[in-house]
PDB file of C-alpha atoms in Angstrom:
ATOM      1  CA  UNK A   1     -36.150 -14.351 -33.138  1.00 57.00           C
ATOM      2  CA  UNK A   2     -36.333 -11.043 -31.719  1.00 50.00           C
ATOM      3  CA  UNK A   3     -34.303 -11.701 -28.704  1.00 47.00           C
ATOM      4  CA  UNK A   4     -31.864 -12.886 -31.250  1.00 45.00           C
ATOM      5  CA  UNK A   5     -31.919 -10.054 -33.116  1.00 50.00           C
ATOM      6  CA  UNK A   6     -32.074  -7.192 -30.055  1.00 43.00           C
ATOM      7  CA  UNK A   7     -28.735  -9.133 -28.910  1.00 44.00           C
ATOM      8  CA  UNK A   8     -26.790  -8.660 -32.384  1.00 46.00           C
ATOM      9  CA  UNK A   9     -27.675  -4.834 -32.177  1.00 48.00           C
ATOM     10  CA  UNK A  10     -27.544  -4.036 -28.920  1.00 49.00           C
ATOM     11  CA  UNK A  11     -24.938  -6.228 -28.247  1.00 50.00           C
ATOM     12  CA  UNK A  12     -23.281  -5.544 -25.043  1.00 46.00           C
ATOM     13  CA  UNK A  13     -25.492  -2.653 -24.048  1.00 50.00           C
ATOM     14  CA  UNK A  14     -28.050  -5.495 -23.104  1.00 49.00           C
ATOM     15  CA  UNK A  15     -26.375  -7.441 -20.656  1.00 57.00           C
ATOM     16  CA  UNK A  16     -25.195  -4.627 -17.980  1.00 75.00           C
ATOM     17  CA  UNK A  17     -21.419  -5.427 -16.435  1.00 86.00           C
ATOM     18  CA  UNK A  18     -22.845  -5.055 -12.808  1.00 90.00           C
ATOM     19  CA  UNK A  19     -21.559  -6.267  -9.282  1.00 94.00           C
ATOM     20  CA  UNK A  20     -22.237  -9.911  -8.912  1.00 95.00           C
ATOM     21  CA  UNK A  21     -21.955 -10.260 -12.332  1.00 96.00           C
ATOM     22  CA  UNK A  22     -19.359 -12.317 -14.737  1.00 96.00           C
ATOM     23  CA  UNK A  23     -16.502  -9.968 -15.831  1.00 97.00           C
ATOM     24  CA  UNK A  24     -16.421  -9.833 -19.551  1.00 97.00           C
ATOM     25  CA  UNK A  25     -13.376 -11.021 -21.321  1.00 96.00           C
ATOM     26  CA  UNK A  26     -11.314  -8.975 -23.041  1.00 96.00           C
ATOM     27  CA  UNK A  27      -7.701  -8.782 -24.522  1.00 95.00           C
ATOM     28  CA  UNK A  28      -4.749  -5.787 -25.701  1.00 95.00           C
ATOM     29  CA  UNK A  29      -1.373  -5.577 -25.898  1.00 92.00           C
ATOM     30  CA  UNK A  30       0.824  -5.125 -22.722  1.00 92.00           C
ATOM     31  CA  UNK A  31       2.717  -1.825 -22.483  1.00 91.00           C
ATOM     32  CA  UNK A  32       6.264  -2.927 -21.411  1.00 82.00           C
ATOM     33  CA  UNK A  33       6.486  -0.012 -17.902  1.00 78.00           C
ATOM     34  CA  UNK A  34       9.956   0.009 -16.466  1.00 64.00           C
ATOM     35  CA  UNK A  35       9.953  -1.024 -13.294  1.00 55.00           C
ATOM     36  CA  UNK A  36      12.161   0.551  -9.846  1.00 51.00           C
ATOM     37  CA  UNK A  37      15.543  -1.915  -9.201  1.00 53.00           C
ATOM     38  CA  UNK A  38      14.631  -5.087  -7.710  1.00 51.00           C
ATOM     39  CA  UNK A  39      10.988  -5.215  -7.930  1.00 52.00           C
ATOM     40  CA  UNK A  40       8.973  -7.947 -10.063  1.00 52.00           C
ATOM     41  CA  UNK A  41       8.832  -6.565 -13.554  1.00 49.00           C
ATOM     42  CA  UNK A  42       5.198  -5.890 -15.591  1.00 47.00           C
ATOM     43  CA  UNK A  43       4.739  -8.245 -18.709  1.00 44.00           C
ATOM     44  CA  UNK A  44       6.711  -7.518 -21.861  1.00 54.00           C
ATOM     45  CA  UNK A  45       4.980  -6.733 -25.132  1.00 65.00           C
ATOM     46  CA  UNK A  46       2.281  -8.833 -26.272  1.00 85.00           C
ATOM     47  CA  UNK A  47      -1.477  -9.864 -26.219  1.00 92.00           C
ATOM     48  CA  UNK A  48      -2.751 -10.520 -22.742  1.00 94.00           C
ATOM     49  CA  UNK A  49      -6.430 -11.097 -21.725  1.00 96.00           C
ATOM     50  CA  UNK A  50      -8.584 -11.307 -18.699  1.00 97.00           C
ATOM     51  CA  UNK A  51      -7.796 -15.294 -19.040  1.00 97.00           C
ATOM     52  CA  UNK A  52      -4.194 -14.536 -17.899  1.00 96.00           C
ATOM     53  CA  UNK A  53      -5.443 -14.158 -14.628  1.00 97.00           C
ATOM     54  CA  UNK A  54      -7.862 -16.133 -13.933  1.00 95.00           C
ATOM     55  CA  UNK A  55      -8.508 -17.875 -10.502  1.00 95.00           C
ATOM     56  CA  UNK A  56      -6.880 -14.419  -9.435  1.00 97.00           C
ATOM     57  CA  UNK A  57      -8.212 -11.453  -7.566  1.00 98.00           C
ATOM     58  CA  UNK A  58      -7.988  -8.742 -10.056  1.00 98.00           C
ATOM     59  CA  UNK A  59      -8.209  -5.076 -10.715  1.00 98.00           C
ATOM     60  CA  UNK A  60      -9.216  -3.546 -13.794  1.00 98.00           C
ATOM     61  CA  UNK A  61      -8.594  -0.101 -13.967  1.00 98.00           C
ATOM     62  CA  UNK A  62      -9.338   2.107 -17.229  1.00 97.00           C
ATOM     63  CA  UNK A  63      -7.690   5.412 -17.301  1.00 97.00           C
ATOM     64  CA  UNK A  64      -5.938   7.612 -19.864  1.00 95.00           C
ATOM     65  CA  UNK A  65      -2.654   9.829 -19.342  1.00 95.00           C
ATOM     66  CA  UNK A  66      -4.944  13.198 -20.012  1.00 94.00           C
ATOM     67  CA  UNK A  67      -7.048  12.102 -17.279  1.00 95.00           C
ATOM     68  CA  UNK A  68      -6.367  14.194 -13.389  1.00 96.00           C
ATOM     69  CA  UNK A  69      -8.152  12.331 -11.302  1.00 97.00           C
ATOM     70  CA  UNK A  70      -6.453   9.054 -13.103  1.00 96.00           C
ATOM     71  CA  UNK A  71      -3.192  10.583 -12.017  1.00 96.00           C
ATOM     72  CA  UNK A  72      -4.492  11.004  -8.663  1.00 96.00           C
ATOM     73  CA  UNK A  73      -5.135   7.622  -7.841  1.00 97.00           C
ATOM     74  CA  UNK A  74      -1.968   5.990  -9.251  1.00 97.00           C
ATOM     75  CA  UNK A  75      -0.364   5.791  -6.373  1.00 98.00           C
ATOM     76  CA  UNK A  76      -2.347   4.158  -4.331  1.00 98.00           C
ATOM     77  CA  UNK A  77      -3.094   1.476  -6.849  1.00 98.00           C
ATOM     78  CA  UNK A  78       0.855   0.888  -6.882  1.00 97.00           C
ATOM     79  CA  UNK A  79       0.752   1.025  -2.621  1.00 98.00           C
ATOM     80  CA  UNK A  80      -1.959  -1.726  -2.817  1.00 98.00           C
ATOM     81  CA  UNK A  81      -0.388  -3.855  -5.284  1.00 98.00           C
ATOM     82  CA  UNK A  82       2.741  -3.855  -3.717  1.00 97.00           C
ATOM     83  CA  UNK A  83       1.517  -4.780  -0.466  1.00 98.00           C
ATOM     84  CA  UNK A  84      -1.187  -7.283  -2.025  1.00 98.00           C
ATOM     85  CA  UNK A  85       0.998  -9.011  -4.921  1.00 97.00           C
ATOM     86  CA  UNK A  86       2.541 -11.682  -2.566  1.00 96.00           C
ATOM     87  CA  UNK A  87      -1.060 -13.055  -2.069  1.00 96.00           C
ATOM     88  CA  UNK A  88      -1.799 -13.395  -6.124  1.00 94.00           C
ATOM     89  CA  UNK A  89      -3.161 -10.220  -6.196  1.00 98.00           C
ATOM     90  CA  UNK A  90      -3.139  -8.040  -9.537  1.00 98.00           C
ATOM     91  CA  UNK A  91      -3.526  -4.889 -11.429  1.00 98.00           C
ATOM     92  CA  UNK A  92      -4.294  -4.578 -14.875  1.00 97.00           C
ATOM     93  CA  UNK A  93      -4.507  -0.984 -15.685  1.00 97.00           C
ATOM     94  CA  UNK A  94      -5.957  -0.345 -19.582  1.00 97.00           C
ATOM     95  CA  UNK A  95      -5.283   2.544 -21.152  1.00 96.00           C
ATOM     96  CA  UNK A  96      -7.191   4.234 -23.684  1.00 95.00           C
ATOM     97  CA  UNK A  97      -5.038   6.584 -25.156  1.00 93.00           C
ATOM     98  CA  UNK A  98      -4.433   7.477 -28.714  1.00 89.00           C
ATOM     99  CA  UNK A  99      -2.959   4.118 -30.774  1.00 81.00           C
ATOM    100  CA  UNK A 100       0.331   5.841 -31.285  1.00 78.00           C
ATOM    101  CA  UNK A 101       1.096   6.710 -27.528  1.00 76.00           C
ATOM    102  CA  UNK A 102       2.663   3.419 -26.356  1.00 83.00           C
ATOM    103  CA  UNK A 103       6.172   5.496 -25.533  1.00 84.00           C
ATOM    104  CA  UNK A 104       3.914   8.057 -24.499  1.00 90.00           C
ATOM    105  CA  UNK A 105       2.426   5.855 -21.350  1.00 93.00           C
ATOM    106  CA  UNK A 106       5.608   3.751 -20.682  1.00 89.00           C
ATOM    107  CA  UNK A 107       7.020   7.916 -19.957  1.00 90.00           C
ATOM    108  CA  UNK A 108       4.121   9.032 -18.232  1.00 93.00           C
ATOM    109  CA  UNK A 109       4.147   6.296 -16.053  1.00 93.00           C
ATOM    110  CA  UNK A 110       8.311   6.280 -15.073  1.00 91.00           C
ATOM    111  CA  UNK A 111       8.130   8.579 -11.995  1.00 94.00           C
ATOM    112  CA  UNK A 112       4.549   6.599 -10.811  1.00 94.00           C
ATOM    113  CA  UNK A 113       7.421   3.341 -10.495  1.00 92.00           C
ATOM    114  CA  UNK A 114       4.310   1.386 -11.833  1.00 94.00           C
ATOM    115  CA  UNK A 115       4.745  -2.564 -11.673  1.00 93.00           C
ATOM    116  CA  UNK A 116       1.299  -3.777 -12.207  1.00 95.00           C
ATOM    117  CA  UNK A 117       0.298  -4.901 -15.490  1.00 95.00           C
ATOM    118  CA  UNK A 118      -0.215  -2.175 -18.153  1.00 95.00           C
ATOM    119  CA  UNK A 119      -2.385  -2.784 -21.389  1.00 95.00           C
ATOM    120  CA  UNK A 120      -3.322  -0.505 -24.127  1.00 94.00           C
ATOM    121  CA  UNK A 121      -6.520  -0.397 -25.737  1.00 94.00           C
ATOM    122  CA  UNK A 122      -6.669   2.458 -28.217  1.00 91.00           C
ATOM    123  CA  UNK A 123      -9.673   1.081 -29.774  1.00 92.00           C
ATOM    124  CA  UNK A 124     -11.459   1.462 -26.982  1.00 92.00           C
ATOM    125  CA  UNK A 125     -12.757  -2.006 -26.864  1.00 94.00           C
ATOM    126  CA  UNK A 126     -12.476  -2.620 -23.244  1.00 95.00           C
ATOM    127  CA  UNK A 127     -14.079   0.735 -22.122  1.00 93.00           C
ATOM    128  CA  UNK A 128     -17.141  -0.178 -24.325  1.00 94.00           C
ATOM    129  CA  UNK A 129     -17.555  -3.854 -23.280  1.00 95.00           C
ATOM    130  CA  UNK A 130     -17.094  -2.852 -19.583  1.00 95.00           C
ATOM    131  CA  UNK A 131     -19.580   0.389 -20.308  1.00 93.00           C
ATOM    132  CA  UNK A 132     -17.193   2.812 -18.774  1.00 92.00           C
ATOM    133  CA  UNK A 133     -18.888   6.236 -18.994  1.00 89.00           C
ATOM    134  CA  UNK A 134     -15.166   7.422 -18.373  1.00 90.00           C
ATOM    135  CA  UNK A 135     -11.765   7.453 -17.033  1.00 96.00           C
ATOM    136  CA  UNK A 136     -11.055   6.446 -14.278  1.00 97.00           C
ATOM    137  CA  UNK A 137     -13.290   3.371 -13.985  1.00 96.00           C
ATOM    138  CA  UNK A 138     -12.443   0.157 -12.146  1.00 97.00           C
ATOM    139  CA  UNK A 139     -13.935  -3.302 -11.252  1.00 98.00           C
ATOM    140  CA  UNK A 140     -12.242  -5.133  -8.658  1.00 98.00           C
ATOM    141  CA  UNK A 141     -12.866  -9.431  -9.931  1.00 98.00           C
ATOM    142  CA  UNK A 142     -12.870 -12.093  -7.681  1.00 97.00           C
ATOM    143  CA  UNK A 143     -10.766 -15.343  -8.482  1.00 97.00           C
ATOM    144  CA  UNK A 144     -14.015 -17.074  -9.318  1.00 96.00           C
ATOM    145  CA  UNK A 145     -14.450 -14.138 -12.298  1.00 97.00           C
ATOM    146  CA  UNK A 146     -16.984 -12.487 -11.017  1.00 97.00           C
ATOM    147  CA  UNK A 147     -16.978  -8.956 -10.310  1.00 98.00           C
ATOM    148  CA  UNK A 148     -17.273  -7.430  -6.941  1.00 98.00           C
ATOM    149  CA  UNK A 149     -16.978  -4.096  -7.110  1.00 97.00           C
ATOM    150  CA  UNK A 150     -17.521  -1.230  -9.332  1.00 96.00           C
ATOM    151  CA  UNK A 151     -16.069   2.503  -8.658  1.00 96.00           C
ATOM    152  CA  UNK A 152     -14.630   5.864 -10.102  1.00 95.00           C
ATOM    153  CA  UNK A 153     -11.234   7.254  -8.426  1.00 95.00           C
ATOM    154  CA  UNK A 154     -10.586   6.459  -5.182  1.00 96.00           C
ATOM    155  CA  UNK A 155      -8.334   5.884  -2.637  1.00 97.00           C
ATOM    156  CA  UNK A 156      -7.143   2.275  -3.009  1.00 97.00           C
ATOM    157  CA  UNK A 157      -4.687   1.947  -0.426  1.00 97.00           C
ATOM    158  CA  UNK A 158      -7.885   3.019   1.772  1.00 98.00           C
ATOM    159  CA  UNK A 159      -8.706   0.862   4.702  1.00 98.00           C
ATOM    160  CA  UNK A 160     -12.146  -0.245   3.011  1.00 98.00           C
ATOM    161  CA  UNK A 161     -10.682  -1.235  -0.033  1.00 98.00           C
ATOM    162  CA  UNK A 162      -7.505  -2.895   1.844  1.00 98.00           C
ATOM    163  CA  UNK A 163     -10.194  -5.020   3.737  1.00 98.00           C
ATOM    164  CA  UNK A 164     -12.183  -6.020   0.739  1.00 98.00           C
ATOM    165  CA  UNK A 165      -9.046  -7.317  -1.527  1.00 98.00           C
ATOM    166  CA  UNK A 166      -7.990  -9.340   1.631  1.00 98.00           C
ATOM    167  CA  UNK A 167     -11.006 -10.626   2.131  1.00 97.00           C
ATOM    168  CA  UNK A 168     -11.128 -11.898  -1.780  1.00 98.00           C
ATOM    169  CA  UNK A 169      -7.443 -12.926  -1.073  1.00 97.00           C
ATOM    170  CA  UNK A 170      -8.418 -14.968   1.591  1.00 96.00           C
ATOM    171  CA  UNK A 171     -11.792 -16.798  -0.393  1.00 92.00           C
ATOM    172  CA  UNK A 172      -9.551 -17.818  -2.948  1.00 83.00           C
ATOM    173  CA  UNK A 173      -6.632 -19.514  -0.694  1.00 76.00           C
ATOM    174  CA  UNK A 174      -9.784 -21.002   0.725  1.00 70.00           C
ATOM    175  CA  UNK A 175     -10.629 -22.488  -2.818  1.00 63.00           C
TER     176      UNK A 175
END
């Protein structure tokens, strides 16, 4: 009984999102981001959720447009997913700005010629269930759903984290 009741009040709080760990699911509304001429376009409107892409090597990234060191590392999230896409890799970046800002992100994002998935969470519901303590936070998630890594702003296009997503690329073409 008390187990059951420590897990309807605590809720997520108990059961840490860690590496090693199984990503939790989630789901928001796709921000429809305009991508450069002849390059694969992001979703259009509409729900999607972390079951979208599963079996996929994925990258969760929560940020907000207010955020610097957000800004910062947009560009080498789009270097990295354009060089990685053609292996089944993705980006799903959540923002957590203000409900009303949808035209607000699809403008911030133009000169950034963004073509990884975009979602918007203005409830905030993916930055608690993930217990981000902020903006930028990402988890990179194997294709078997679990996640692998767990970082603030960086340098994606980095060497490091260039081996790591190749290496997940490469475990699930060897599924």
């Amino acid at each position: 009984l008390g187990l059951w009741i420590a897990t309807r009040t605590l809720g997520d709080e108990l059961f840490q999102v860690t590496v090693g760990g199984d990503a939790p699911a989630f789901t928001a509304n796709a921000v429809q981001v305009t991508p450069p001429h002849g390059t694969v376009a992001a979703p259009t409107t509409g729900a999607r959720s972390l079951a979208d892409y599963r079996g996929q090597v994925v990258l969760v990234n929560i940020w907000a447009t207010w955020c610097a060191p957000c800004r910062e590392e947009i560009p080498s999230i789009q270097a990295l997913y354009r060089d990685f896409a053609p292996r089944g890799f993705r980006v799903v970046a959540v923002s957590v700005d203000e409900a009303a800002d949808a035209r607000k992100i699809r403008e911030f994002l133009a000169p950034y010629h963004v073509t990884y998935d975009v979602l918007h969470d203005s409830a905030g519901t993916i930055q608690k269930t993930y217990q981000s303590t902020g903006v930028p936070e990402n988890f990179v998630i194997g294709s078997d759903g679990v996640v692998r890594k767990k970082a603030y702003a960086q340098d994606w296009n980095s060497p490091e984290n260039r081996a790591l997503i190749g290496r997940l690329l490469d475990e699930q073409g060897a599924r």
